[in-house]
Every structure is written in structure tokens, then in C-alpha cells.
Coordinates of C-alpha atoms in Angstrom, one line a residue:
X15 CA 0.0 0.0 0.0
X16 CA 0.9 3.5 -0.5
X17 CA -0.8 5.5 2.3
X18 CA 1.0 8.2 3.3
X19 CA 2.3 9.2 6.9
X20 CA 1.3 12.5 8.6
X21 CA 4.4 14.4 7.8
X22 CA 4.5 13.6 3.8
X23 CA 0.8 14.4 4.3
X24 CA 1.9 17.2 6.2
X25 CA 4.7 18.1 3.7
X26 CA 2.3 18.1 0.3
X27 CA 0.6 20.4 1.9
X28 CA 2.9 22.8 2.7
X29 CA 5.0 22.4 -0.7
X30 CA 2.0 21.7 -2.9
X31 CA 4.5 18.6 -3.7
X32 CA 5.8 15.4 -2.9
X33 CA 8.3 13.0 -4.4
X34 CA 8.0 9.2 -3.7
X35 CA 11.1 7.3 -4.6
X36 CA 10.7 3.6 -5.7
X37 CA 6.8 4.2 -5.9
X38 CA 6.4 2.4 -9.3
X39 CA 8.2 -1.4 -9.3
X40 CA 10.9 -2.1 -12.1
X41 CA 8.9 -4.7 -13.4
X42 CA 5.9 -2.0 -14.0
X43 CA 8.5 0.6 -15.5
X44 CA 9.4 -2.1 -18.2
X45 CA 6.2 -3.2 -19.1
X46 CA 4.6 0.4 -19.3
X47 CA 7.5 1.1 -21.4
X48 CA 7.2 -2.2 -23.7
X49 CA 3.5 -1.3 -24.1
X50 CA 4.1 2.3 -25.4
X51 CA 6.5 0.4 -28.0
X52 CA 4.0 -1.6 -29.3
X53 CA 1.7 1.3 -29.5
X54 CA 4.2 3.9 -31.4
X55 CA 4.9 0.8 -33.5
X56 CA 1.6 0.1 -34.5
X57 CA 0.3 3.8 -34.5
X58 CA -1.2 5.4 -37.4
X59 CA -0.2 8.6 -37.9
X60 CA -2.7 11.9 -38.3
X61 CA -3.8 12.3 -42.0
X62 CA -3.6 15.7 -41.2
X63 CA 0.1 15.2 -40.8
X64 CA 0.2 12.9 -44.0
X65 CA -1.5 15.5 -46.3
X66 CA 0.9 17.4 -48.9
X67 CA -0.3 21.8 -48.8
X68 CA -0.2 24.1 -51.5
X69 CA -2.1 26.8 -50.9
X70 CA -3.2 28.7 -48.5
X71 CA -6.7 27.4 -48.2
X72 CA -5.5 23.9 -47.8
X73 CA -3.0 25.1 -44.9
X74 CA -5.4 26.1 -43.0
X75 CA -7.7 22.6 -43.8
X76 CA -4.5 21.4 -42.2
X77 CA -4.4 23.7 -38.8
X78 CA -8.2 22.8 -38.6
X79 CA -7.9 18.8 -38.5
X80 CA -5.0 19.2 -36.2
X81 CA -7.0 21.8 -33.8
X82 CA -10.0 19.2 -34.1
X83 CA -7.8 15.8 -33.9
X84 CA -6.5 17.4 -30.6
X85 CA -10.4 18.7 -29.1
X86 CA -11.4 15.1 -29.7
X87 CA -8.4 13.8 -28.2
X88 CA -9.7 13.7 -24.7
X89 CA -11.4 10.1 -25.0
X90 CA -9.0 8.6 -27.5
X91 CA -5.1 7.5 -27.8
X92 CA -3.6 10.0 -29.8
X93 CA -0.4 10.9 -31.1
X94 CA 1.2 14.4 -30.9
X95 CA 4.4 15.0 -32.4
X96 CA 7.9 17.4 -32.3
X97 CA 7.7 20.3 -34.6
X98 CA 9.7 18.9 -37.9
X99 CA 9.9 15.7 -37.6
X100 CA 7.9 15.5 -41.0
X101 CA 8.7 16.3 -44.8
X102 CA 6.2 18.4 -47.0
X103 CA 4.5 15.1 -48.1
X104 CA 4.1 13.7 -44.4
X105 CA 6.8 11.1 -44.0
X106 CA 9.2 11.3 -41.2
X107 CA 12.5 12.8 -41.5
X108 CA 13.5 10.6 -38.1
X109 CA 12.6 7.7 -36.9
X110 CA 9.0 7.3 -35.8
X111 CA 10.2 6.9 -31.7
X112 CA 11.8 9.9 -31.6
X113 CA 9.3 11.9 -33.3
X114 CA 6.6 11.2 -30.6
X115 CA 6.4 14.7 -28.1
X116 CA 3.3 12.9 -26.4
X117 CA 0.7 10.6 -26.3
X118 CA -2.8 11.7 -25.1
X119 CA -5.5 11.7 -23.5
X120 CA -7.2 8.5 -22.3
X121 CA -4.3 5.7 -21.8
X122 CA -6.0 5.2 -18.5
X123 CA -9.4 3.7 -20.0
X124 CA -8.6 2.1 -23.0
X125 CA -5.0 0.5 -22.3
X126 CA -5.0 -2.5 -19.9
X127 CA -1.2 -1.9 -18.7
X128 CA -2.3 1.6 -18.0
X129 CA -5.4 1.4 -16.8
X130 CA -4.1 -1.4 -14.4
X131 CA -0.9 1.0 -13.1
X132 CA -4.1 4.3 -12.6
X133 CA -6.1 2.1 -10.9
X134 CA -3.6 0.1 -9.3
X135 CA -4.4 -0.4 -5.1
X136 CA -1.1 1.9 -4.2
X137 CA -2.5 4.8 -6.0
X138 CA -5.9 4.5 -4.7
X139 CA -4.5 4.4 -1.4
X140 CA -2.5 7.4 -1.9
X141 CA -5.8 9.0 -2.9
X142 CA -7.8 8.3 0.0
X143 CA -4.8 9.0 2.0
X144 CA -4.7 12.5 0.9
X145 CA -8.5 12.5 1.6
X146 CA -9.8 12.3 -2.2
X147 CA -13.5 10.8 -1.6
X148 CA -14.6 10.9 -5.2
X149 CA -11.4 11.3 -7.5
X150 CA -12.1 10.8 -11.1
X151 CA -9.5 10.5 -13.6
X152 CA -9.6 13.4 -16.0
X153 CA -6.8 12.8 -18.6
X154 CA -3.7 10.7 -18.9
X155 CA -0.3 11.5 -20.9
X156 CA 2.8 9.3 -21.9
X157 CA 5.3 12.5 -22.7
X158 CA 8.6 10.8 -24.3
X159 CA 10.9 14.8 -23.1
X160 CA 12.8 13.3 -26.4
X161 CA 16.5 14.6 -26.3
X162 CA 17.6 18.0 -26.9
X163 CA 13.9 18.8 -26.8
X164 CA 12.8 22.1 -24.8
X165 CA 10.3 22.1 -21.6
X166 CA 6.9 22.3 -20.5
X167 CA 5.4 24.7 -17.4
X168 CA 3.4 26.9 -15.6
X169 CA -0.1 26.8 -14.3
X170 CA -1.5 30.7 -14.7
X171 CA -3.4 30.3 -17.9
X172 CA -6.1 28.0 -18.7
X173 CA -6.3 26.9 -22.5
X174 CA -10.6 27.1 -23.2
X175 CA -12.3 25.8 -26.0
X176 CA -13.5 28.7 -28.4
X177 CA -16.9 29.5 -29.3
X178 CA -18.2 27.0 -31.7
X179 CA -17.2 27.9 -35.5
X180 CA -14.2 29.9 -34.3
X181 CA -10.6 29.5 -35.1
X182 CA -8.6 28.7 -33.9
X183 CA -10.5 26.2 -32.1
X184 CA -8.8 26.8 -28.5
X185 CA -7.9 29.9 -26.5
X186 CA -5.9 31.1 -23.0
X187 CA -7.6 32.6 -20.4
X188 CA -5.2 34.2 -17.9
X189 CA -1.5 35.8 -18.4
X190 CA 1.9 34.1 -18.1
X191 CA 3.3 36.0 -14.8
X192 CA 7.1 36.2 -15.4
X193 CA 8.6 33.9 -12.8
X194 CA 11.8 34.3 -10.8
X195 CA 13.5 30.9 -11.7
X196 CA 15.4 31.5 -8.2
X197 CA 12.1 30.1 -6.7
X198 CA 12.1 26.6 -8.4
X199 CA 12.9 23.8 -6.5
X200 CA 15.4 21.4 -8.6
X201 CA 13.5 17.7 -8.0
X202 CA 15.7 15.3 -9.4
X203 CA 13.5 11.5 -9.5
X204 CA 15.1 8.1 -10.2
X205 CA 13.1 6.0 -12.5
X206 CA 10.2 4.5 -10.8
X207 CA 9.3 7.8 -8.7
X208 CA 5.8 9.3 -8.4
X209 CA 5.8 13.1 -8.5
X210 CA 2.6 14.3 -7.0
X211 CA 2.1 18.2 -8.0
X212 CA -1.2 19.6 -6.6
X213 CA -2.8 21.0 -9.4
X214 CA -2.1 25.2 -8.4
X215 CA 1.3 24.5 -8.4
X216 CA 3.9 26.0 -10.5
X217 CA 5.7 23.5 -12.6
X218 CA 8.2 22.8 -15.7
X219 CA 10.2 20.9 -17.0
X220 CA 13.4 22.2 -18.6
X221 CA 15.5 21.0 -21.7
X222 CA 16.9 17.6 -22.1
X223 CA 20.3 18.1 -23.1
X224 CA 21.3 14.2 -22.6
X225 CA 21.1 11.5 -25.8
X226 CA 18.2 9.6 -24.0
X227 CA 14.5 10.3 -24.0
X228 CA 13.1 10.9 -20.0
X229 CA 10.0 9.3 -20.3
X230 CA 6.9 9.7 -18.3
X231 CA 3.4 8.8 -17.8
X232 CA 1.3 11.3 -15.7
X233 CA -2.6 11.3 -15.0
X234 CA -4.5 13.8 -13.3
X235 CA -7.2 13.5 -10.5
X236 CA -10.2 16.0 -9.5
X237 CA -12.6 15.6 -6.8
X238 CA -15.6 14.9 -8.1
X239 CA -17.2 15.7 -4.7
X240 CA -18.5 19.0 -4.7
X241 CA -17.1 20.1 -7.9
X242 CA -18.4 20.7 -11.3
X243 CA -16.3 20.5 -13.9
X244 CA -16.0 23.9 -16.5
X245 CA -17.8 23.4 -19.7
X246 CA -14.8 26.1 -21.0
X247 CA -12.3 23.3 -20.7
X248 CA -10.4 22.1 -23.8
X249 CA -11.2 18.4 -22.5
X250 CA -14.7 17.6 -21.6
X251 CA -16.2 14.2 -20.5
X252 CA -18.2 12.3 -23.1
X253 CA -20.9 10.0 -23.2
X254 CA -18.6 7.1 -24.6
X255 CA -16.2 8.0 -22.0
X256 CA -17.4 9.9 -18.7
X257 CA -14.4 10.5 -16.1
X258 CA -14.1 7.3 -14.8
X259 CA -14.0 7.2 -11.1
X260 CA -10.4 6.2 -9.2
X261 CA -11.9 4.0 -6.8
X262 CA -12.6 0.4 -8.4

């Protein structure tokens, strides 16, 4: 079990985060990663990604089905990829492992290896431990931080879908503050560690300078007690997929 004691309790709530070494086993590292290899090798890529543009019209046909392959992306596994990594007719320029920036947004309900690790009896401990009493799962991501490849952060703005018929089809709400980097706390994890960020927290992730991809999968809980979830969100619940509760 992964309950935690009262002064990690005591300590995510002071920091807003908590690192927990060793919470993931070696044996789930390797098959989490095995399973996104099977995935990235059987994957088929976007045709909106595949298509060859020549004129303006059609470039925009092309912004469209990637704004629309990514608002539909919230009950599906989907593939989101590094700026380049394809030629004018849509075939990779790298190899198809290292294009991957992400893949999103529902690993949690329709893989078995990660649904089993999201709903596994350590995390639902963890949950109840920090007092959750109705924690739904709300998205999931496998992010691949490929090498050389720049970081992801910050909290302030909220990305809302836009008014029907609008392009493009999302927006920010909010202002990014310019942050003192002096006030980031360096969190260096060995592999197999759970990062647990509450969800006001500042956070990023800065470049990868090393040769190897630092790989991740990360899902994120709401109460569902209480709360009612924006209908300005990018991601919204569907009827094929509802936000399936934590607690099985």
C-alpha cells in the first residue's frame, strides 16, 4: 500500500509537492514502457500530418484537423508530435520513436497496462490517503521529453475551447506572470518515482540536453465531490467515456 504518513501528508501540503522514490516497481516501469513500443509501433499517424499543402486554403484545412484531432483527443489515444519531424509530403524525416512529443489523453481507460498502473491499489491508497473521496480520472499522458527537446510549465493560464465555429479552435484565459526561476525547486527522480504536483502548483520541466528520451506517464485526478467541472475546458467528459472514477 501507499498511504501516506502524517508528515508527507503534512509536507504536500505545505510544498503543494511530494516526491515518492521507488513508488512504481521495475517490473511496471518495463512493461509500461514495452506497451508504449508496441503502441508507437503500430500507430497510425494523423492524415492531417500525411497530407501534402499548396495553398493557403489547404494550410489552414490542415491547422483545422490538427486543432480538431486534438479537441477530440480527450477520449481517444492519440499521437502528438515534435515540430519537424515530418517532410512536406508527411513522411518522417526521423525515426517514428523519436518523433513522438506525447501521447494523449485516455491511456488510463482504454490500455490495460495503464489502466491497471491508474487504478492500481497503491495509488488508490495514496488517494484516499490524501482525503480524495470521489477522484475521477480526468486525462492521462505518456510525454517521451525526447533529447535535446525544450520544456513544459506553468499553471497561470487555462487553455478554453473557443466559441463553436471559431478559429482557432482553443484559447488562453489568464496571463503568463514572469517567474523568478530562483524560486524553483530542482527535483531530481530516479526512474520508478511518483511526482505528485497539486494542481495550483507552479511547474516545468526544462530542456533535455542528454542522448536519452526521459519518459513519463502522468494522469491527473479532480474531486468529483463537490465540484463541477467547467464546460470552458479544452477536455470535456463524453458519453462514450465519462471520467471514470479512481476507486474500483
Amino acid at each position: 500500500m501507499a498511504c501516506l504518513s502524517s508528515s508527507q501528508l503534512q509536507k504536500f501540503q505545505e510544498d503543494g509537492f511530494l516526491v515518492l522514490e521507488g513508488f512504481l516497481s521495475a517490473e511496471e516501469c518495463v512493461a509500461m514502457q514495452q506497451r508504449i513500443g508496441r503502441i508507437v509501433a503500430e500507430m497510425d499517424v494523423p492524415p492531417h500530418c500525411r497530407t501534402e499543402f499548396s495553398t493557403h486554403e489547404e494550410e489552414q484545412l490542415r491547422a483545422q484537423g490538427s486543432t480538431d484531432y486534438f479537441l477530440s483527443s480527450g477520449d481517444k489515444i492519440r499521437f502528438f508530435f515534435e515540430k519537424g519531424v515530418f517532410d512536406e509530403k508527411g513522411n518522417f524525416l526521423i525515426p517514428p520513436e523519436k518523433s513522438i512529443n506525447k501521447i494523449g489523453h485516455a491511456l488510463h481507460a482504454h490500455d490495460p497496462v495503464f489502466r491497471s498502473i491508474t487504478h492500481s491499489p497503491k495509488v488508490q491508497a495514496l488517494a484516499r490517503s490524501l482525503g480524495l473521496q470521489m477522484p475521477v480520472v480526468v486525462q492521462s499522458m505518456y510525454i517521451f521529453k525526447q533529447p535535446h527537446i525544450g520544456g513544459k510549465g506553468g499553471v497561470s493560464r487555462r487553455m478554453v475551447r473557443a466559441p463553436a465555429g471559431s478559429a482557432p479552435g482553443t484559447s488562453f484565459l489568464g496571463s503568463e506572470p514572469a517567474w523568478d526561476n530562483s524560486l524553483f525547486v530542482p527535483t531530481p527522480v530516479r526512474r520508478g518515482a511518483l511526482v505528485l504536483i497539486h494542481g495550483e502548483v507552479v511547474h516545468k520541466s526544462k530542456q533535455n540536453l542528454s542522448d536519452r528520451s526521459r519518459q513519463v506517464y502522468t494522469f491527473h485526478l479532480m474531486e468529483a465531490s463537490g465540484t463541477t467541472w467547467s464546460p470552458e475546458n479544452w477536455l470535456q467528459p463524453t458519453a462514450e467515456l465519462p471520467f471514470p472514477p479512481l476507486y474500483t
